[in-house]
Short mmCIF file of C-alpha atoms in Angstrom, two decimals:
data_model
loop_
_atom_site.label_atom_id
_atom_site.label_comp_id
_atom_site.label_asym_id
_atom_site.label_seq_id
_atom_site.Cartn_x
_atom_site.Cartn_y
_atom_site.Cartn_z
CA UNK A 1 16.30 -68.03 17.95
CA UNK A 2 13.16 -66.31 18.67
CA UNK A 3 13.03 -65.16 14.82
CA UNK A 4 13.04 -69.04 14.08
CA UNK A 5 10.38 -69.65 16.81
CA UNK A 6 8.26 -67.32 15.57
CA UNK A 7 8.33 -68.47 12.60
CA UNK A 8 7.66 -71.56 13.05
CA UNK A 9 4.52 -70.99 15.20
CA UNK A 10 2.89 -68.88 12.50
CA UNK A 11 4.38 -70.39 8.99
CA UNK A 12 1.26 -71.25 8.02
CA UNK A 13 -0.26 -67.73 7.76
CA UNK A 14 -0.77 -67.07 4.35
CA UNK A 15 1.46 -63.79 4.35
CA UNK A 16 4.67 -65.79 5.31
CA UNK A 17 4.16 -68.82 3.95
CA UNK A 18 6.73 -68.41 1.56
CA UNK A 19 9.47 -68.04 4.21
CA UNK A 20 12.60 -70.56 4.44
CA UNK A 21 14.28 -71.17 7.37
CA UNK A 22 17.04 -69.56 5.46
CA UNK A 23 14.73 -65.79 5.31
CA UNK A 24 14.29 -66.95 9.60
CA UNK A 25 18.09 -67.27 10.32
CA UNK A 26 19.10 -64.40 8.86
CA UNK A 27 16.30 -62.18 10.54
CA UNK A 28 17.66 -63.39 13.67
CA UNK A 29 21.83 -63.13 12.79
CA UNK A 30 20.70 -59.58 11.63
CA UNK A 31 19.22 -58.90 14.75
CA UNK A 32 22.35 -60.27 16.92
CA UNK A 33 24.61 -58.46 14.37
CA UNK A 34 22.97 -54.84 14.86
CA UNK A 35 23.04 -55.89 18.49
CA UNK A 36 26.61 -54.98 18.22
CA UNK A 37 26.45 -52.25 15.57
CA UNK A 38 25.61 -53.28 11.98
CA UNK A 39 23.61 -51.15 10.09
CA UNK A 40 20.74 -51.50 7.49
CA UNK A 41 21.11 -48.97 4.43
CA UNK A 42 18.42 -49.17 2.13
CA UNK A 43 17.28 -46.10 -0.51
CA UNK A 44 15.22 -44.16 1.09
CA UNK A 45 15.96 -45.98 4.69
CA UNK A 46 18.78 -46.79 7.18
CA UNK A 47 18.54 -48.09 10.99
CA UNK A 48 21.35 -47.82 12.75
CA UNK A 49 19.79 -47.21 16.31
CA UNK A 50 21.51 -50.11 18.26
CA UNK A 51 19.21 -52.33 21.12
CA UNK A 52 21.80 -52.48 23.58
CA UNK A 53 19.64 -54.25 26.02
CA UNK A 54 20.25 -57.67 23.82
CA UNK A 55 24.29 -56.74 24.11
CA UNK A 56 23.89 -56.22 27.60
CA UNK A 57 22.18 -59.24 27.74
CA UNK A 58 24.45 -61.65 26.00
CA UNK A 59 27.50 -59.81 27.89
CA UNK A 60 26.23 -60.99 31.04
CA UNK A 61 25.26 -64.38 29.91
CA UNK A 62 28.86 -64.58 28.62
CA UNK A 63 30.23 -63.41 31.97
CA UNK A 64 28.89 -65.29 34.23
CA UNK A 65 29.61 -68.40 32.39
CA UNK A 66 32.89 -67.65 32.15
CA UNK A 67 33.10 -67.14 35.94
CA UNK A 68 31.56 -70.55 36.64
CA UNK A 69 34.17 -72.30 34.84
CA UNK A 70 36.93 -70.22 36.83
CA UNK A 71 39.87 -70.56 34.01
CA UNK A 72 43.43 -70.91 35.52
CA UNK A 73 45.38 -68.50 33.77
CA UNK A 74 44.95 -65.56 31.15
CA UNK A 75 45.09 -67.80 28.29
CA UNK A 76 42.65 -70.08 29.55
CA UNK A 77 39.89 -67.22 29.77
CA UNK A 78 41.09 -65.99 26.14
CA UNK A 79 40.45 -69.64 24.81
CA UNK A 80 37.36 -69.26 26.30
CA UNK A 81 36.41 -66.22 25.02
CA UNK A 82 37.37 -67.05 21.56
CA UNK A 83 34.49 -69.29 21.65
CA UNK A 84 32.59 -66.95 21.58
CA UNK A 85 33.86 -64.10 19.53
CA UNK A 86 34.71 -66.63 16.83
CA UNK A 87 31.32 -68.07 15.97
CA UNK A 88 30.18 -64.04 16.77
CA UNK A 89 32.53 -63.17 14.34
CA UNK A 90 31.17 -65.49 11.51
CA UNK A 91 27.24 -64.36 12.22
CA UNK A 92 28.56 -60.81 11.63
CA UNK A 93 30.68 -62.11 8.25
CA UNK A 94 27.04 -63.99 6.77
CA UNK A 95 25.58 -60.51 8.08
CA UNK A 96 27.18 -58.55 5.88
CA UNK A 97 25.42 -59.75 2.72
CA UNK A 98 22.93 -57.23 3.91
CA UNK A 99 23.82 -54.81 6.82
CA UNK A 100 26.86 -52.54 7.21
CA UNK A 101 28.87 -54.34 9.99
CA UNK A 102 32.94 -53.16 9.98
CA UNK A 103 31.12 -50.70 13.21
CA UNK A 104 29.96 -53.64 14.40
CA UNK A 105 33.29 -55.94 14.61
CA UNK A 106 34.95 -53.06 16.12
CA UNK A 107 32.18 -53.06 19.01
CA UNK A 108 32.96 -57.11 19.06
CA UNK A 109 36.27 -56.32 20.20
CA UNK A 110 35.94 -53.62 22.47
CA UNK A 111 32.69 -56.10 23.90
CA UNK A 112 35.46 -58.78 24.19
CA UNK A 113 37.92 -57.01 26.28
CA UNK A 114 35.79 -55.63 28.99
CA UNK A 115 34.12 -59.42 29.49
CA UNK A 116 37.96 -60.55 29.85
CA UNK A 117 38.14 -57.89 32.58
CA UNK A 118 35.28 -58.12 33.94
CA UNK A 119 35.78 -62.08 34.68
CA UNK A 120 39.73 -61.56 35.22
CA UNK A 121 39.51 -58.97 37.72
CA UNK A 122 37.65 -61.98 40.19
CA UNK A 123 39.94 -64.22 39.63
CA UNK A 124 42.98 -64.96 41.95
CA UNK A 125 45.71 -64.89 39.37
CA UNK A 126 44.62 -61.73 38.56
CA UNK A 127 46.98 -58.27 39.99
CA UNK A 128 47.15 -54.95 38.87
CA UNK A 129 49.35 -53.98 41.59
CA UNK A 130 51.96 -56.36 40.22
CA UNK A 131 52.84 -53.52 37.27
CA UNK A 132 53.38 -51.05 40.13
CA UNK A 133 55.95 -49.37 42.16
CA UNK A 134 55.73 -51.02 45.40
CA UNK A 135 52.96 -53.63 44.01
CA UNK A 136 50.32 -51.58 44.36
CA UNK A 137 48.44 -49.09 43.01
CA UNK A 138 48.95 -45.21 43.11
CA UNK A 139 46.38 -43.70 45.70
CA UNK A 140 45.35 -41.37 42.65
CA UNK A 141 44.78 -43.55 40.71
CA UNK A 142 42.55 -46.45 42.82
CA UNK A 143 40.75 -42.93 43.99
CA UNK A 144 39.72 -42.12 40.02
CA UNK A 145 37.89 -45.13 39.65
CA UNK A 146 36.42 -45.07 42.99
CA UNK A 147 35.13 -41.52 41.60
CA UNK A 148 33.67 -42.60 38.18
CA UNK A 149 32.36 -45.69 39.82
CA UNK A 150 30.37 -43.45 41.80
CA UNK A 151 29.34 -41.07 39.52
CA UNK A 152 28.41 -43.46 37.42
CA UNK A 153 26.24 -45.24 39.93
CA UNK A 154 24.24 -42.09 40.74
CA UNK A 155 23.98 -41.09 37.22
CA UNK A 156 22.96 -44.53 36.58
CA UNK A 157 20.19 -44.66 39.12
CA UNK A 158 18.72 -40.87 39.21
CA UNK A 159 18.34 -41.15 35.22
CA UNK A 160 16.24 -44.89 35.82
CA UNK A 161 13.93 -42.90 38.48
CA UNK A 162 13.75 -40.13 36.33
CA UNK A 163 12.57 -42.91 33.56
CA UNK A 164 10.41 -44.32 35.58
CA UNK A 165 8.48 -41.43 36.16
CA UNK A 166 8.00 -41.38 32.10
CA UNK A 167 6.82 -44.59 32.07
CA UNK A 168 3.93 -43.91 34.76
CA UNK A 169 3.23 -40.69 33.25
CA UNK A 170 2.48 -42.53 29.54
CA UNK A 171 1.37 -45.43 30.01
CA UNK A 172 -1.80 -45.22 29.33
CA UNK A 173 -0.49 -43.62 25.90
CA UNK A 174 1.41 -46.97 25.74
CA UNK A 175 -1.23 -49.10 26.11
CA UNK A 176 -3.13 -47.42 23.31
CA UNK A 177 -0.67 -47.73 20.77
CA UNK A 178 -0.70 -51.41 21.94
CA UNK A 179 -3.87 -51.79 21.30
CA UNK A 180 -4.29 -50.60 18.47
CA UNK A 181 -1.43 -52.61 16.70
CA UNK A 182 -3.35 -55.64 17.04
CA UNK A 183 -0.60 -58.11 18.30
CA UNK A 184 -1.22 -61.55 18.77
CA UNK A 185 0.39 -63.54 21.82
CA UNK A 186 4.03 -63.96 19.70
CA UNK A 187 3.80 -60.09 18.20
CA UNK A 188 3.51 -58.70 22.39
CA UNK A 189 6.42 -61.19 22.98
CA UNK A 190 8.51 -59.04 20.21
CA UNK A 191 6.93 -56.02 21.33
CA UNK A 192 8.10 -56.78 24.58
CA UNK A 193 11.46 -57.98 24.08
CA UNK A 194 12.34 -54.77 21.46
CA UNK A 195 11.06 -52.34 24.77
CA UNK A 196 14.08 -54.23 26.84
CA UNK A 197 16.16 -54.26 24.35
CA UNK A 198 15.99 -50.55 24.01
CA UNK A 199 15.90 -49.96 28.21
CA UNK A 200 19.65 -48.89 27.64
CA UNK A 201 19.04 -46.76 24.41
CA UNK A 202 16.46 -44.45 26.64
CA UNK A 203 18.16 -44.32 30.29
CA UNK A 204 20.53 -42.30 27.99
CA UNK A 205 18.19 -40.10 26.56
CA UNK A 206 16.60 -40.00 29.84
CA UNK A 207 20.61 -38.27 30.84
CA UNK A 208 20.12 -35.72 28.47
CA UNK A 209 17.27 -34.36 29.50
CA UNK A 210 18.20 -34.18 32.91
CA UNK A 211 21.12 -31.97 32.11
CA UNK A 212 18.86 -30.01 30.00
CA UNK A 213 19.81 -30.27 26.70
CA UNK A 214 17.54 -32.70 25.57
CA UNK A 215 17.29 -35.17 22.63
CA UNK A 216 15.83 -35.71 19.40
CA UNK A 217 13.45 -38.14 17.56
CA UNK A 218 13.68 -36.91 14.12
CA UNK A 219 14.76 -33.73 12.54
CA UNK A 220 13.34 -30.31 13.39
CA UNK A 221 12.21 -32.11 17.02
CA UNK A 222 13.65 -31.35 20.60
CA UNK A 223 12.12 -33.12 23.66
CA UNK A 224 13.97 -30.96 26.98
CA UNK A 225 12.49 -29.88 30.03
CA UNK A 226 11.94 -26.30 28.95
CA UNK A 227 11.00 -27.28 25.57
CA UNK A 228 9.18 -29.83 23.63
CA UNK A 229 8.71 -30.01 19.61
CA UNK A 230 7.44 -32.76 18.33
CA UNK A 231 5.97 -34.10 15.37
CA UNK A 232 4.50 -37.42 13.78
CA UNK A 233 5.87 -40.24 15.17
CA UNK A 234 5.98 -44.27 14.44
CA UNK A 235 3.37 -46.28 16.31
CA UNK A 236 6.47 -47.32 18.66
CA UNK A 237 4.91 -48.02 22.05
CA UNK A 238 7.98 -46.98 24.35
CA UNK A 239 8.12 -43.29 22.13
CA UNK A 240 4.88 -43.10 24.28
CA UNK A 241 7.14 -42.40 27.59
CA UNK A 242 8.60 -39.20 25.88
CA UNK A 243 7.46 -36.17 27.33
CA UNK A 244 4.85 -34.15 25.29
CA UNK A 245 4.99 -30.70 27.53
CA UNK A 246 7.45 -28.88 29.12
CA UNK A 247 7.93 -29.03 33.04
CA UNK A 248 10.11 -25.92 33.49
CA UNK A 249 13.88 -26.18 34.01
CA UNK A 250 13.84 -27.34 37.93
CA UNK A 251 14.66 -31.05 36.21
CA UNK A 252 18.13 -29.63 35.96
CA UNK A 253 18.54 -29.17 39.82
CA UNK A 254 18.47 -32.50 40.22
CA UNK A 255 22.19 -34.12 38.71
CA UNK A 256 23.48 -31.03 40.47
CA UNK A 257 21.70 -32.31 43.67
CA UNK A 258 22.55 -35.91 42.81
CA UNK A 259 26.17 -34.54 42.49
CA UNK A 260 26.89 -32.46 45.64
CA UNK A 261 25.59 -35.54 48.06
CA UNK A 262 27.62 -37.99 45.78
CA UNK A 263 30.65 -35.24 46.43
CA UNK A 264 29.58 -35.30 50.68
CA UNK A 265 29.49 -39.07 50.79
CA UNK A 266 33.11 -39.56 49.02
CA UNK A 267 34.79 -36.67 50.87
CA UNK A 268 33.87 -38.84 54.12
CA UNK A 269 35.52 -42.30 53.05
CA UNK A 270 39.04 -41.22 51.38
CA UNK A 271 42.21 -40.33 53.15
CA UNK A 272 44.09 -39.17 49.96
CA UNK A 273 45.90 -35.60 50.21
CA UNK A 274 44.29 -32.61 48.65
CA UNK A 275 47.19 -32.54 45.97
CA UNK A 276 46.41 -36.05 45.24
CA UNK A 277 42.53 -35.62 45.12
CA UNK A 278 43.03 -32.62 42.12
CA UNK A 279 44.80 -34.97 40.16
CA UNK A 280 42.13 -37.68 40.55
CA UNK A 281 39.32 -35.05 39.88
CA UNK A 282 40.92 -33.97 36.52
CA UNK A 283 41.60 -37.90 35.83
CA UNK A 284 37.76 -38.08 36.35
CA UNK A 285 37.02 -35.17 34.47
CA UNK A 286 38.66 -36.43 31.22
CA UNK A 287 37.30 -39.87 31.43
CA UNK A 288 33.94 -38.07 31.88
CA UNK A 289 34.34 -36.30 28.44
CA UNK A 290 35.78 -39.66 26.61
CA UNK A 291 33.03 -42.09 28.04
CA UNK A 292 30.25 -39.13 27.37
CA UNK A 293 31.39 -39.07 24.15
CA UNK A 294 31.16 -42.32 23.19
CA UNK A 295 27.81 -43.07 25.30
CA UNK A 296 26.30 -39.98 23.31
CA UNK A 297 27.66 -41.95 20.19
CA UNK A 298 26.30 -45.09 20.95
CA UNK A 299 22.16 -44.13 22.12
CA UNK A 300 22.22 -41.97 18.86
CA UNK A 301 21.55 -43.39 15.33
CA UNK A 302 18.79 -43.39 12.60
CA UNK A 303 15.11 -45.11 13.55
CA UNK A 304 13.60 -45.06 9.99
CA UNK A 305 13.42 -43.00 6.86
CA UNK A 306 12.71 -39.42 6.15
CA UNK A 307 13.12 -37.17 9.23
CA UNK A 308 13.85 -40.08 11.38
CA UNK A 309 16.97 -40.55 9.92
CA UNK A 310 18.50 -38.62 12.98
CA UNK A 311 18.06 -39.78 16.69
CA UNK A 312 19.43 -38.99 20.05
CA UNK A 313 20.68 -36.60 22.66
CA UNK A 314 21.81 -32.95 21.27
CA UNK A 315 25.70 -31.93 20.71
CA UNK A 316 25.58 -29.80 24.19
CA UNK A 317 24.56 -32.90 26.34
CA UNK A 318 28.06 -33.37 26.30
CA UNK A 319 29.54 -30.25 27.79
CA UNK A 320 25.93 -29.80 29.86
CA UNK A 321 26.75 -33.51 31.41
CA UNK A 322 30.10 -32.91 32.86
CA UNK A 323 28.71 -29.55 34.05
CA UNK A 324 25.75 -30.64 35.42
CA UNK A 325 27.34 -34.07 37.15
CA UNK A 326 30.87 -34.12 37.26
CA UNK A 327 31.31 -30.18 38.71
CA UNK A 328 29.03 -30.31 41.40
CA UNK A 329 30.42 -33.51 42.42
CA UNK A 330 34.10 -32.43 42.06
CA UNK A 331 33.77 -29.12 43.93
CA UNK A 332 32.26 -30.49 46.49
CA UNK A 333 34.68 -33.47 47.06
CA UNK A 334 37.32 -30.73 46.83
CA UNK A 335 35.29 -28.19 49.09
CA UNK A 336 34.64 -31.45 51.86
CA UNK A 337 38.23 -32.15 52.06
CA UNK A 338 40.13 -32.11 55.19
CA UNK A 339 42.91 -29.80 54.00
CA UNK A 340 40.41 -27.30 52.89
CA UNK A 341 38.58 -27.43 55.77
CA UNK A 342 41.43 -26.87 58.13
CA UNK A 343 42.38 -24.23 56.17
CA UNK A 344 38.75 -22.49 56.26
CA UNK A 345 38.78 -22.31 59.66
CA UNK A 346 42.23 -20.75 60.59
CA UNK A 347 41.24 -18.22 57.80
CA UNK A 348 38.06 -17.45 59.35
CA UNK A 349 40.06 -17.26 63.01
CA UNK A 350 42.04 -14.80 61.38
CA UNK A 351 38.62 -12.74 60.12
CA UNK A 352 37.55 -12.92 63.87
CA UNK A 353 40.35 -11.85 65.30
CA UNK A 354 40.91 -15.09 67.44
CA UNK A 355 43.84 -16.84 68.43
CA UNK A 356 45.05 -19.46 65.82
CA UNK A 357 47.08 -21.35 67.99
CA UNK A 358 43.82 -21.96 69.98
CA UNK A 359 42.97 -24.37 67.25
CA UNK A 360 43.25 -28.30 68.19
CA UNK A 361 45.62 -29.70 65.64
CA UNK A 362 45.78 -33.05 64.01
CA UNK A 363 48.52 -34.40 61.79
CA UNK A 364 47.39 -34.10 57.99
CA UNK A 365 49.06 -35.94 55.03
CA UNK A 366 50.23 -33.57 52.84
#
C-alpha cells in the first residue's frame, strides 16, 4: 500500500514516470514478502536482512482482530486464520518471480501458529491442563515458562534502555545523514517507517553487545564494548546509533546485574521444591540455547553488496548470552531458594558450634 501511495503522489516526476501500477504492486508484495523472509539475489548483490518491525506489526494487527471476533472453537480460529495465510501465501507465490521466498513460507507457518496461540490461549475453550495428569499442569513445567517469560522480559527491556542510550548518543549523527539525503515529505515517511521496521532487527544487536560479543556490519568490522572497527558505511540513518568508540567492558555487568535481581524477585513468588526448580532451570537453559539460536538467525542477514554481504551479532553471542543472562539468573534462583537456605544455615550452626535443634523449623516440600 504505501509503495502504491507513493507512487501515485509523485508519478509525474520525470524519473518514474514510466512506472505501472504493476512495477508499484510488486514493490510493495516484495516488501510484505521479505517481511517474512524472502530474499533478493542479484550478481553482485543480495538483501536478506529481514524488517521484522512490519511482521511484528501485521502479527498484532492479525491478533487482535482475531480476538475481537472471539471464534467458538479451534476450527473456527483456523478458518480464520486461513484468511489470512492464504491470500499471504499467494503474495509470496507472485513474489517469487523475483525474490528467494521457500525461507519465507516456512516463517508463514511458524508466524501462523504462534497467532493461533496467542488468540487461543484467551479464549475459554481453550485448556492445556486437559492433556494432563490430574488436569493440570506439572509445577515444572508452568515454572519454565514463568522463567523464560521473565528472562525474556528483562532481556527485552535492559537491551531497549541500552538502545535508547544509542539513539541519544547519535542523533545528531542521524540527523545529518538526514539531511543530507534530501528527502521530500513522502521519502522521511519511508525513512521513517524502514527505522521501525528495523526497531526489532537492532534491540538484537543491541543483546549482543551487552553480553560482549558484539556484532557486525560488514566484513572485517566488530562494533563491542571493548572494541570498535568500523569502516565505510551506507548513508543509513539508524547505522548512525552504532557506537563509534569503545566504553570499556563494564557494559557486560549489566545482564549479569539484570539477571541476579530477575533471579531475587522469582525466588520470592514460587513454592516449587528445589528438585523441581533444577529441572525447570535446565528446561530454561535449553530453550535459552534454541530461541538464541534462532533470534541470532533471524537479526543476521546481508544489507547490500560487497562487504555488506554479512550482518549481525558474532557466533559467541550465543554461548556469551546464556552466560551472561541465563547463569546469573539461574544461580541465583537456585542460591534464593528455601531449601538451600535452610540448609545454609544449619551448616553454618554447625561451623559455629551452636545448637541445631535451636533452629525454628517449618515444614518444607520436598
Amino acid at each position: 500500500m504505501l509503495a502504491v501511495v507513493s507512487w501515485v503522489l509523485t508519478a509525474s516526476q520525470p524519473a518514474i514516470a514510466a512506472t505501472t501500477w504493476r512495477d508499484a504492486m510488486m514493490v510493495g508484495n516484495g516488501a510484505f514478502a521479505m517481511s517474512f523472509g524472502a530474499t533478493f539475489t542479484a550478481t553482485t548483490l543480495k538483501f536478506s536482512l529481514v524488517p521484522w518491525g512490519l511482521t511484528c506489526l501485521v502479527g498484532v494487527l492479525l491478533t487482535v482482530s482475531l480476538r475481537a471476533a472471539k471464534p467458538a472453537s479451534p476450527w473456527a480460529l483456523l478458518w480464520g486464520l486461513l484468511a489470512f495465510v492464504l491470500p499471504a501465501g499467494l503474495c509470496l507465490g507472485w513474489a517469487r518471480t523475483h525474490l528467494s521466498v521457500w525461507t519465507a513460507f516456512v516463517t508463514l507457518g511458524i508466524f501462523a501458529l504462534v497467532v493461533f496461540l496467542a488468540v487461543a490461549r484467551r479464549l475459554s475453550w481453550w485448556n492445556l491442563g486437559e492433556v494432563f495428569p490430574g488436569g493440570e499442569p506439572w509445577p515444572w513445567l508452568v515454572l519454565t515458562g514463568r522463567l523464560v517469560r521473565v528472562l525474556s522480559g528483562i532481556t527485552l527491556g535492559v537491551s531497549a534502555l541500552a538502545l535508547l542510550a544509542g539513539v541519544v548518543c547519535g542523533w545528531g549523527d542521524m540527523t545529518r545523514i538526514w539531511v543530507s539525503l534530501h528527502p521530500d515529505w513522502v521519502g522521511s515517511v519511508a525513512l521513517t517507517f524502514g527505522i521501525l521496521a528495523y526497531l526489532p532487527t537492532l534491540l538484537g544487536w543491541t543483546a549482543s553487545w551487552l553480553v560482549g560479543s558484539g556484532f557486525t556490519v560488514g566484513q572485517n568490522t566488530v562494533f563491542s564494548p571493548g572494541q570498535v572497527i568500523s569502516g565505510d558505511l551506507p548513508p543509513v540513518p539508524f547505522l548512525a546509533w552504532l557506537p563509534h568508540t569503545p566504553v570499556g567492558w563494564w557494559p557486560v555487568a549489566i545482564p549479569v546485574i539484570a539477571g541476579i535481581l530477575g533471579g531475587l524477585l522469582m525466588s520470592r513468588r514460587h513454592e516449587v521444591p528445589l528438585s523441581d526448580t533444577m529441572l525447570s532451570l535446565a528446561l530454561m537453559l535449553a530453550i535459552l540455547l534454541g530461541g538464541g539460536f534462532v533470534i541470532i538467525s533471524a537479526v543476521s542477514g546481508s544489507l547490500g553488496p560487497g562487504r555488506l554481504i554479512a550482518v549481525g551479532p558474532t557466533p559467541a553471542t550465543l554461548y556469551a548470552g546464556v552466560i551472561a543472562w541465563g547463569v546469573p539468573f539461574g544461580a541465583t534462583l537456585v542460591l534464593a531458594h528455601r531449601r538451600v537456605a535452610v540448609a545454609a544455615t544449619r551448616f553454618s550452626y554447625k561451623i559455629t558450634g551452636k545448637n541445631v535443634d535451636a533452629l525454628p523449623t517449618t515444614e518444607l516440600n520436598m
